[in-house]
Amino acid sequence: MKPYDYIIVGSGIGGLYTALLARENGSVLVITKGSIDDCNTRYAQGGIAAAIGKDDSPQLHLEDTLNAGGGLSDEEAVRILAEEAPARITDLVNFRVPFDTLDGEIALTLEAAHSVSRVLHAGGDATGEHIEGTLSKEVRSVGPRITVLENFLATDILVEKGKVTGIRALDCRTGITEEFECRYLVLATGGAGQLFKYNTNSAVATGDGIALAFNAGAEITDMEFFQFHPTALRMPGVPPFLISEAVRGEGGMLRNSQGYRFMADYHEKGDLAPRDIVARSILNEMKKSGSDRVYLDVTHLPAHLITTRFPHIYRFCLDRGLDITRSQVPVAPAAHYMIGGVRTNSWGETNIAGLFATGEVACTGVHGANRLASNSLLEAIVFSKRIVERTKNKSKEKAAANSRVKDMYSSLGHRPVLRAVPVPGLAALQQLHWDKAGIIRDKDGLDQAAGVLAAWQNSLPRPTDQPSYELSNLVLTGRLLAEAAFIREESRGAHFRSDFPRTLPKWQCHIVWQK
Ligand SMILES: Cc1cc2nc3c(=O)[nH]c(=O)nc-3n(C[C@H](O)[C@H](O)[C@H](O)COP(=O)(O)OP(=O)(O)OC[C@H]3O[C@@H](n4cnc5c(N)ncnc54)[C@H](O)[C@@H]3O)c2cc1C
């Protein structure tokens, strides 16, 4: 069979947007392990950031993003993100993403750590569903230039003489493995929230792209930075459904189990403090009161504001017997967003010729040590566009260098395997990460986690089906995370070490893994 010009792995915002642009350059194959709409993108609530408001500018957006990034963001990548954002929003509007409007203008909301209202939303709190729905409908309607293979799980990147030649994938329905050739391979496989017991992610977020890229020899960086969302619903028997930050942006208040508004005790911005601070403050309040939750109170806001601005959240809670216009919402933190990933330059290129990464699996350097809310959907479209530009016009412009911050290269060493360990199940793996590599970490816990993960890696049989491939990918991704968190003896952004609570200048560097 003739090689495809592009193979794109994943059908969230990164994969679909890349496919729609790349079809102008050549043939496109999209491989996705579930249905086209199985992804994190469709769960995104709050929105997508862009400096399109009258009181806003790309410079302000850049400054807010750098402030959140804790000294590890790549300024050039952030500048590209902020400056190209308005044009990419226009692209989404042209694809007919139905952003909410107010008096004929696109409506903008405020989210934590943004200095002005700059977050666009659709369907109130169903932004991701509208973006995913619009893009997947478009992909389905464009005809033979884009082939979509659903229920195909990419298992290996094929590399010859340092250049990508294609991908091996498992047909999840028949169990048969096939190889597909291409000129350019774009990983758009999303995050790894399934590492943790409590997470807001889709079941497909199992770190596959990290494992594939690492095994192929790509650089993986910033793995110790995993963002925990402070407010996921905490009700017995109910999944940790996200209660968007925008709820606090619109005036929602956090209270502990005594009804006390505690956030002002922790940060000058109170309920709108950065995510990592809110998450740790909540944990502290939970610990003090011996409760497994705190409460988000919106009962003082007009009921119609809640039902029209957050219809999805309102309906989800109401279906489970909780009317949030009358009762406080029980919440607790949950794993949310993988900041680190496959290292790319400002054109989405990795260190392997022909291999690109976009969206949550990529580490473009935009987020640094902590992601600013609503920058991730934006990052996916800005850098997907640049991947397509780059592959169209290869020699025109030099890629910007990676971050000027220094690098610390590591390779996974052999940890002593103390004893034979039983092959883990998903639940054991998720509990291990939650307990030992979660919101608050320390040396002993991380050492234990890394040791157990190394032992599991040795004991796993060769994967044969989707669950065993995903488990194996989670073990490797988790190991890269735990080992990096163990090495980084400081606290910065989303990485908090109780034994090293300060940010230290000597750690202003990236930990980079390469096989
Ligand atoms: C609940 C929730 C709310 C969020 N809210 C916001 C928000 O308001 N604003 C914002 O900017 N960000 C938000 N985020 C983050 C944002 O949604 C994600 O970072 C973004 O959607 C990721 O897009 P993606 O295309 O990289 O990955 P995804 O949308 O996760 O898509 C990944 C795709 O890859 C496929 N895949 C994975 N592995 C393989 C494999 N081995 N073979 C084949 N296919 C594979 C998956 O099936 C899936 O189709 C939120 C995330 C969650 C979970």
mmCIF file with all atom_site columns, C-alpha atoms in Angstrom, residues 248-387:
data_model
loop_
_atom_site.group_PDB
_atom_site.id
_atom_site.type_symbol
_atom_site.label_atom_id
_atom_site.label_alt_id
_atom_site.label_comp_id
_atom_site.label_asym_id
_atom_site.label_entity_id
_atom_site.label_seq_id
_atom_site.pdbx_PDB_ins_code
_atom_site.Cartn_x
_atom_site.Cartn_y
_atom_site.Cartn_z
_atom_site.occupancy
_atom_site.B_iso_or_equiv
_atom_site.pdbx_formal_charge
_atom_site.auth_seq_id
_atom_site.auth_comp_id
_atom_site.auth_asym_id
_atom_site.auth_atom_id
_atom_site.pdbx_PDB_model_num
ATOM 1   C CA . ARG A 1 248 ? -15.158 30.132 41.124 1.00 0.00 ? 248 ARG A CA 1
ATOM 2   C CA . GLY A 1 249 ? -14.496 32.693 38.381 1.00 0.00 ? 249 GLY A CA 1
ATOM 3   C CA . GLU A 1 250 ? -18.214 33.526 38.458 1.00 0.00 ? 250 GLU A CA 1
ATOM 4   C CA . GLY A 1 251 ? -18.226 33.899 42.256 1.00 0.00 ? 251 GLY A CA 1
ATOM 5   C CA . GLY A 1 252 ? -18.294 30.360 43.704 1.00 0.00 ? 252 GLY A CA 1
ATOM 6   C CA . MET A 1 253 ? -16.712 30.130 47.185 1.00 0.00 ? 253 MET A CA 1
ATOM 7   C CA . LEU A 1 254 ? -14.854 27.281 48.876 1.00 0.00 ? 254 LEU A CA 1
ATOM 8   C CA . ARG A 1 255 ? -15.869 26.412 52.436 1.00 0.00 ? 255 ARG A CA 1
ATOM 9   C CA . ASN A 1 256 ? -14.569 23.742 54.801 1.00 0.00 ? 256 ASN A CA 1
ATOM 10  C CA . SER A 1 257 ? -16.849 21.321 56.623 1.00 0.00 ? 257 SER A CA 1
ATOM 11  C CA . GLN A 1 258 ? -17.450 23.978 59.343 1.00 0.00 ? 258 GLN A CA 1
ATOM 12  C CA . GLY A 1 259 ? -18.702 26.376 56.672 1.00 0.00 ? 259 GLY A CA 1
ATOM 13  C CA . TYR A 1 260 ? -15.615 28.609 56.950 1.00 0.00 ? 260 TYR A CA 1
ATOM 14  C CA . ARG A 1 261 ? -14.239 30.322 53.798 1.00 0.00 ? 261 ARG A CA 1
ATOM 15  C CA . PHE A 1 262 ? -10.624 29.260 54.104 1.00 0.00 ? 262 PHE A CA 1
ATOM 16  C CA . MET A 1 263 ? -8.895  30.291 50.868 1.00 0.00 ? 263 MET A CA 1
ATOM 17  C CA . ALA A 1 264 ? -8.091  33.848 52.020 1.00 0.00 ? 264 ALA A CA 1
ATOM 18  C CA . ASP A 1 265 ? -5.926  32.259 54.758 1.00 0.00 ? 265 ASP A CA 1
ATOM 19  C CA . TYR A 1 266 ? -3.730  30.652 52.104 1.00 0.00 ? 266 TYR A CA 1
ATOM 20  C CA . HIS A 1 267 ? -3.425  33.172 49.256 1.00 0.00 ? 267 HIS A CA 1
ATOM 21  C CA . GLU A 1 268 ? -4.119  36.831 48.522 1.00 0.00 ? 268 GLU A CA 1
ATOM 22  C CA . LYS A 1 269 ? -6.273  35.842 45.523 1.00 0.00 ? 269 LYS A CA 1
ATOM 23  C CA . GLY A 1 270 ? -8.468  33.676 47.745 1.00 0.00 ? 270 GLY A CA 1
ATOM 24  C CA . ASP A 1 271 ? -10.720 31.353 45.744 1.00 0.00 ? 271 ASP A CA 1
ATOM 25  C CA . LEU A 1 272 ? -8.954  32.403 42.534 1.00 0.00 ? 272 LEU A CA 1
ATOM 26  C CA . ALA A 1 273 ? -5.452  31.426 43.681 1.00 0.00 ? 273 ALA A CA 1
ATOM 27  C CA . PRO A 1 274 ? -3.402  29.208 41.322 1.00 0.00 ? 274 PRO A CA 1
ATOM 28  C CA . ARG A 1 275 ? -4.640  25.620 41.029 1.00 0.00 ? 275 ARG A CA 1
ATOM 29  C CA . ASP A 1 276 ? -1.811  23.922 42.884 1.00 0.00 ? 276 ASP A CA 1
ATOM 30  C CA . ILE A 1 277 ? -2.234  26.238 45.860 1.00 0.00 ? 277 ILE A CA 1
ATOM 31  C CA . VAL A 1 278 ? -5.999  25.707 45.958 1.00 0.00 ? 278 VAL A CA 1
ATOM 32  C CA . ALA A 1 279 ? -5.524  21.920 45.691 1.00 0.00 ? 279 ALA A CA 1
ATOM 33  C CA . ARG A 1 280 ? -3.021  21.779 48.558 1.00 0.00 ? 280 ARG A CA 1
ATOM 34  C CA . SER A 1 281 ? -5.098  24.167 50.697 1.00 0.00 ? 281 SER A CA 1
ATOM 35  C CA . ILE A 1 282 ? -8.119  21.911 50.252 1.00 0.00 ? 282 ILE A CA 1
ATOM 36  C CA . LEU A 1 283 ? -6.061  18.853 51.219 1.00 0.00 ? 283 LEU A CA 1
ATOM 37  C CA . ASN A 1 284 ? -4.900  20.674 54.317 1.00 0.00 ? 284 ASN A CA 1
ATOM 38  C CA . GLU A 1 285 ? -8.471  21.601 55.289 1.00 0.00 ? 285 GLU A CA 1
ATOM 39  C CA . MET A 1 286 ? -9.559  18.006 54.687 1.00 0.00 ? 286 MET A CA 1
ATOM 40  C CA . LYS A 1 287 ? -6.747  16.752 56.884 1.00 0.00 ? 287 LYS A CA 1
ATOM 41  C CA . LYS A 1 288 ? -7.542  19.240 59.680 1.00 0.00 ? 288 LYS A CA 1
ATOM 42  C CA . SER A 1 289 ? -11.208 18.302 59.747 1.00 0.00 ? 289 SER A CA 1
ATOM 43  C CA . GLY A 1 290 ? -10.739 14.576 59.052 1.00 0.00 ? 290 GLY A CA 1
ATOM 44  C CA . SER A 1 291 ? -13.154 14.905 56.136 1.00 0.00 ? 291 SER A CA 1
ATOM 45  C CA . ASP A 1 292 ? -12.653 13.578 52.593 1.00 0.00 ? 292 ASP A CA 1
ATOM 46  C CA . ARG A 1 293 ? -14.132 16.735 51.040 1.00 0.00 ? 293 ARG A CA 1
ATOM 47  C CA . VAL A 1 294 ? -14.696 20.479 51.247 1.00 0.00 ? 294 VAL A CA 1
ATOM 48  C CA . TYR A 1 295 ? -17.577 22.389 49.683 1.00 0.00 ? 295 TYR A CA 1
ATOM 49  C CA . LEU A 1 296 ? -18.040 24.733 46.769 1.00 0.00 ? 296 LEU A CA 1
ATOM 50  C CA . ASP A 1 297 ? -20.849 27.160 47.480 1.00 0.00 ? 297 ASP A CA 1
ATOM 51  C CA . VAL A 1 298 ? -22.799 28.846 44.683 1.00 0.00 ? 298 VAL A CA 1
ATOM 52  C CA . THR A 1 299 ? -26.095 29.111 46.551 1.00 0.00 ? 299 THR A CA 1
ATOM 53  C CA . HIS A 1 300 ? -25.653 32.916 46.880 1.00 0.00 ? 300 HIS A CA 1
ATOM 54  C CA . LEU A 1 301 ? -25.529 33.343 43.073 1.00 0.00 ? 301 LEU A CA 1
ATOM 55  C CA . PRO A 1 302 ? -28.713 33.804 41.033 1.00 0.00 ? 302 PRO A CA 1
ATOM 56  C CA . ALA A 1 303 ? -30.087 30.355 40.140 1.00 0.00 ? 303 ALA A CA 1
ATOM 57  C CA . HIS A 1 304 ? -30.537 31.365 36.481 1.00 0.00 ? 304 HIS A CA 1
ATOM 58  C CA . LEU A 1 305 ? -26.801 32.236 36.263 1.00 0.00 ? 305 LEU A CA 1
ATOM 59  C CA . ILE A 1 306 ? -25.931 28.703 37.388 1.00 0.00 ? 306 ILE A CA 1
ATOM 60  C CA . THR A 1 307 ? -28.405 26.945 35.141 1.00 0.00 ? 307 THR A CA 1
ATOM 61  C CA . THR A 1 308 ? -27.519 28.967 32.038 1.00 0.00 ? 308 THR A CA 1
ATOM 62  C CA . ARG A 1 309 ? -23.769 29.398 32.535 1.00 0.00 ? 309 ARG A CA 1
ATOM 63  C CA . PHE A 1 310 ? -23.124 25.874 33.875 1.00 0.00 ? 310 PHE A CA 1
ATOM 64  C CA . PRO A 1 311 ? -25.961 23.776 32.457 1.00 0.00 ? 311 PRO A CA 1
ATOM 65  C CA . HIS A 1 312 ? -23.820 20.653 32.153 1.00 0.00 ? 312 HIS A CA 1
ATOM 66  C CA . ILE A 1 313 ? -22.548 20.739 35.748 1.00 0.00 ? 313 ILE A CA 1
ATOM 67  C CA . TYR A 1 314 ? -26.008 21.671 37.049 1.00 0.00 ? 314 TYR A CA 1
ATOM 68  C CA . ARG A 1 315 ? -27.633 18.763 35.186 1.00 0.00 ? 315 ARG A CA 1
ATOM 69  C CA . PHE A 1 316 ? -24.937 16.223 36.149 1.00 0.00 ? 316 PHE A CA 1
ATOM 70  C CA . CYS A 1 317 ? -25.351 17.028 39.861 1.00 0.00 ? 317 CYS A CA 1
ATOM 71  C CA . LEU A 1 318 ? -29.141 17.236 39.680 1.00 0.00 ? 318 LEU A CA 1
ATOM 72  C CA . ASP A 1 319 ? -29.299 13.777 38.085 1.00 0.00 ? 319 ASP A CA 1
ATOM 73  C CA . ARG A 1 320 ? -27.466 12.524 41.180 1.00 0.00 ? 320 ARG A CA 1
ATOM 74  C CA . GLY A 1 321 ? -29.861 14.196 43.610 1.00 0.00 ? 321 GLY A CA 1
ATOM 75  C CA . LEU A 1 322 ? -27.889 17.424 44.213 1.00 0.00 ? 322 LEU A CA 1
ATOM 76  C CA . ASP A 1 323 ? -29.443 20.776 43.304 1.00 0.00 ? 323 ASP A CA 1
ATOM 77  C CA . ILE A 1 324 ? -26.387 23.051 43.368 1.00 0.00 ? 324 ILE A CA 1
ATOM 78  C CA . THR A 1 325 ? -28.490 26.234 43.332 1.00 0.00 ? 325 THR A CA 1
ATOM 79  C CA . ARG A 1 326 ? -29.697 25.215 46.828 1.00 0.00 ? 326 ARG A CA 1
ATOM 80  C CA . SER A 1 327 ? -26.975 22.964 48.290 1.00 0.00 ? 327 SER A CA 1
ATOM 81  C CA . GLN A 1 328 ? -23.210 23.221 48.459 1.00 0.00 ? 328 GLN A CA 1
ATOM 82  C CA . VAL A 1 329 ? -21.210 20.952 46.155 1.00 0.00 ? 329 VAL A CA 1
ATOM 83  C CA . PRO A 1 330 ? -18.912 18.384 47.885 1.00 0.00 ? 330 PRO A CA 1
ATOM 84  C CA . VAL A 1 331 ? -15.521 18.563 46.157 1.00 0.00 ? 331 VAL A CA 1
ATOM 85  C CA . ALA A 1 332 ? -11.942 17.295 46.490 1.00 0.00 ? 332 ALA A CA 1
ATOM 86  C CA . PRO A 1 333 ? -8.852  17.463 44.255 1.00 0.00 ? 333 PRO A CA 1
ATOM 87  C CA . ALA A 1 334 ? -8.272  14.990 41.392 1.00 0.00 ? 334 ALA A CA 1
ATOM 88  C CA . ALA A 1 335 ? -5.506  14.382 38.836 1.00 0.00 ? 335 ALA A CA 1
ATOM 89  C CA . HIS A 1 336 ? -6.273  16.424 35.765 1.00 0.00 ? 336 HIS A CA 1
ATOM 90  C CA . TYR A 1 337 ? -3.568  17.355 33.259 1.00 0.00 ? 337 TYR A CA 1
ATOM 91  C CA . MET A 1 338 ? -0.178  15.987 32.234 1.00 0.00 ? 338 MET A CA 1
ATOM 92  C CA . ILE A 1 339 ? 2.123   18.988 31.878 1.00 0.00 ? 339 ILE A CA 1
ATOM 93  C CA . GLY A 1 340 ? 5.210   17.075 30.774 1.00 0.00 ? 340 GLY A CA 1
ATOM 94  C CA . GLY A 1 341 ? 5.404   14.863 27.723 1.00 0.00 ? 341 GLY A CA 1
ATOM 95  C CA . VAL A 1 342 ? 7.151   14.287 24.407 1.00 0.00 ? 342 VAL A CA 1
ATOM 96  C CA . ARG A 1 343 ? 9.533   17.156 23.947 1.00 0.00 ? 343 ARG A CA 1
ATOM 97  C CA . THR A 1 344 ? 8.980   19.282 20.859 1.00 0.00 ? 344 THR A CA 1
ATOM 98  C CA . ASN A 1 345 ? 10.372  22.495 19.473 1.00 0.00 ? 345 ASN A CA 1
ATOM 99  C CA . SER A 1 346 ? 8.153   25.410 18.477 1.00 0.00 ? 346 SER A CA 1
ATOM 100 C CA . TRP A 1 347 ? 7.140   23.554 15.258 1.00 0.00 ? 347 TRP A CA 1
ATOM 101 C CA . GLY A 1 348 ? 5.956   20.453 17.086 1.00 0.00 ? 348 GLY A CA 1
ATOM 102 C CA . GLU A 1 349 ? 9.033   18.476 15.990 1.00 0.00 ? 349 GLU A CA 1
ATOM 103 C CA . THR A 1 350 ? 10.638  15.891 18.247 1.00 0.00 ? 350 THR A CA 1
ATOM 104 C CA . ASN A 1 351 ? 14.274  14.788 18.146 1.00 0.00 ? 351 ASN A CA 1
ATOM 105 C CA . ILE A 1 352 ? 13.316  11.953 15.730 1.00 0.00 ? 352 ILE A CA 1
ATOM 106 C CA . ALA A 1 353 ? 13.016  13.002 12.071 1.00 0.00 ? 353 ALA A CA 1
ATOM 107 C CA . GLY A 1 354 ? 9.415   12.804 10.892 1.00 0.00 ? 354 GLY A CA 1
ATOM 108 C CA . LEU A 1 355 ? 7.953   12.431 14.399 1.00 0.00 ? 355 LEU A CA 1
ATOM 109 C CA . PHE A 1 356 ? 5.745   15.251 15.731 1.00 0.00 ? 356 PHE A CA 1
ATOM 110 C CA . ALA A 1 357 ? 3.606   15.624 18.846 1.00 0.00 ? 357 ALA A CA 1
ATOM 111 C CA . THR A 1 358 ? 0.688   17.913 19.637 1.00 0.00 ? 358 THR A CA 1
ATOM 112 C CA . GLY A 1 359 ? -1.831  18.465 22.421 1.00 0.00 ? 359 GLY A CA 1
ATOM 113 C CA . GLU A 1 360 ? -1.514  17.037 25.899 1.00 0.00 ? 360 GLU A CA 1
ATOM 114 C CA . VAL A 1 361 ? 1.044   14.367 24.942 1.00 0.00 ? 361 VAL A CA 1
ATOM 115 C CA . ALA A 1 362 ? 3.463   17.073 23.776 1.00 0.00 ? 362 ALA A CA 1
ATOM 116 C CA . CYS A 1 363 ? 5.694   19.203 25.939 1.00 0.00 ? 363 CYS A CA 1
ATOM 117 C CA . THR A 1 364 ? 6.100   22.366 23.867 1.00 0.00 ? 364 THR A CA 1
ATOM 118 C CA . GLY A 1 365 ? 7.456   24.281 26.858 1.00 0.00 ? 365 GLY A CA 1
ATOM 119 C CA . VAL A 1 366 ? 4.370   26.483 27.092 1.00 0.00 ? 366 VAL A CA 1
ATOM 120 C CA . HIS A 1 367 ? 3.208   25.372 30.534 1.00 0.00 ? 367 HIS A CA 1
ATOM 121 C CA . GLY A 1 368 ? 6.567   25.187 32.328 1.00 0.00 ? 368 GLY A CA 1
ATOM 122 C CA . ALA A 1 369 ? 5.964   23.851 35.822 1.00 0.00 ? 369 ALA A CA 1
ATOM 123 C CA . ASN A 1 370 ? 2.266   24.698 35.911 1.00 0.00 ? 370 ASN A CA 1
ATOM 124 C CA . ARG A 1 371 ? -0.448  25.124 33.310 1.00 0.00 ? 371 ARG A CA 1
ATOM 125 C CA . LEU A 1 372 ? -2.567  28.241 33.185 1.00 0.00 ? 372 LEU A CA 1
ATOM 126 C CA . ALA A 1 373 ? -6.252  27.251 32.981 1.00 0.00 ? 373 ALA A CA 1
ATOM 127 C CA . SER A 1 374 ? -7.698  26.998 29.446 1.00 0.00 ? 374 SER A CA 1
ATOM 128 C CA . ASN A 1 375 ? -4.312  27.154 27.744 1.00 0.00 ? 375 ASN A CA 1
ATOM 129 C CA . SER A 1 376 ? -4.293  23.473 26.761 1.00 0.00 ? 376 SER A CA 1
ATOM 130 C CA . LEU A 1 377 ? -7.018  23.433 24.104 1.00 0.00 ? 377 LEU A CA 1
ATOM 131 C CA . LEU A 1 378 ? -5.308  26.516 22.699 1.00 0.00 ? 378 LEU A CA 1
ATOM 132 C CA . GLU A 1 379 ? -1.846  24.928 22.767 1.00 0.00 ? 379 GLU A CA 1
ATOM 133 C CA . ALA A 1 380 ? -3.195  21.986 20.753 1.00 0.00 ? 380 ALA A CA 1
ATOM 134 C CA . ILE A 1 381 ? -4.509  24.135 17.892 1.00 0.00 ? 381 ILE A CA 1
ATOM 135 C CA . VAL A 1 382 ? -1.621  26.617 17.813 1.00 0.00 ? 382 VAL A CA 1
ATOM 136 C CA . PHE A 1 383 ? 1.052   23.922 17.565 1.00 0.00 ? 383 PHE A CA 1
ATOM 137 C CA . SER A 1 384 ? -0.988  21.599 15.309 1.00 0.00 ? 384 SER A CA 1
ATOM 138 C CA . LYS A 1 385 ? -1.187  24.436 12.813 1.00 0.00 ? 385 LYS A CA 1
ATOM 139 C CA . ARG A 1 386 ? 2.580   24.896 13.056 1.00 0.00 ? 386 ARG A CA 1
ATOM 140 C CA . ILE A 1 387 ? 3.182   21.173 12.455 1.00 0.00 ? 387 ILE A CA 1
#
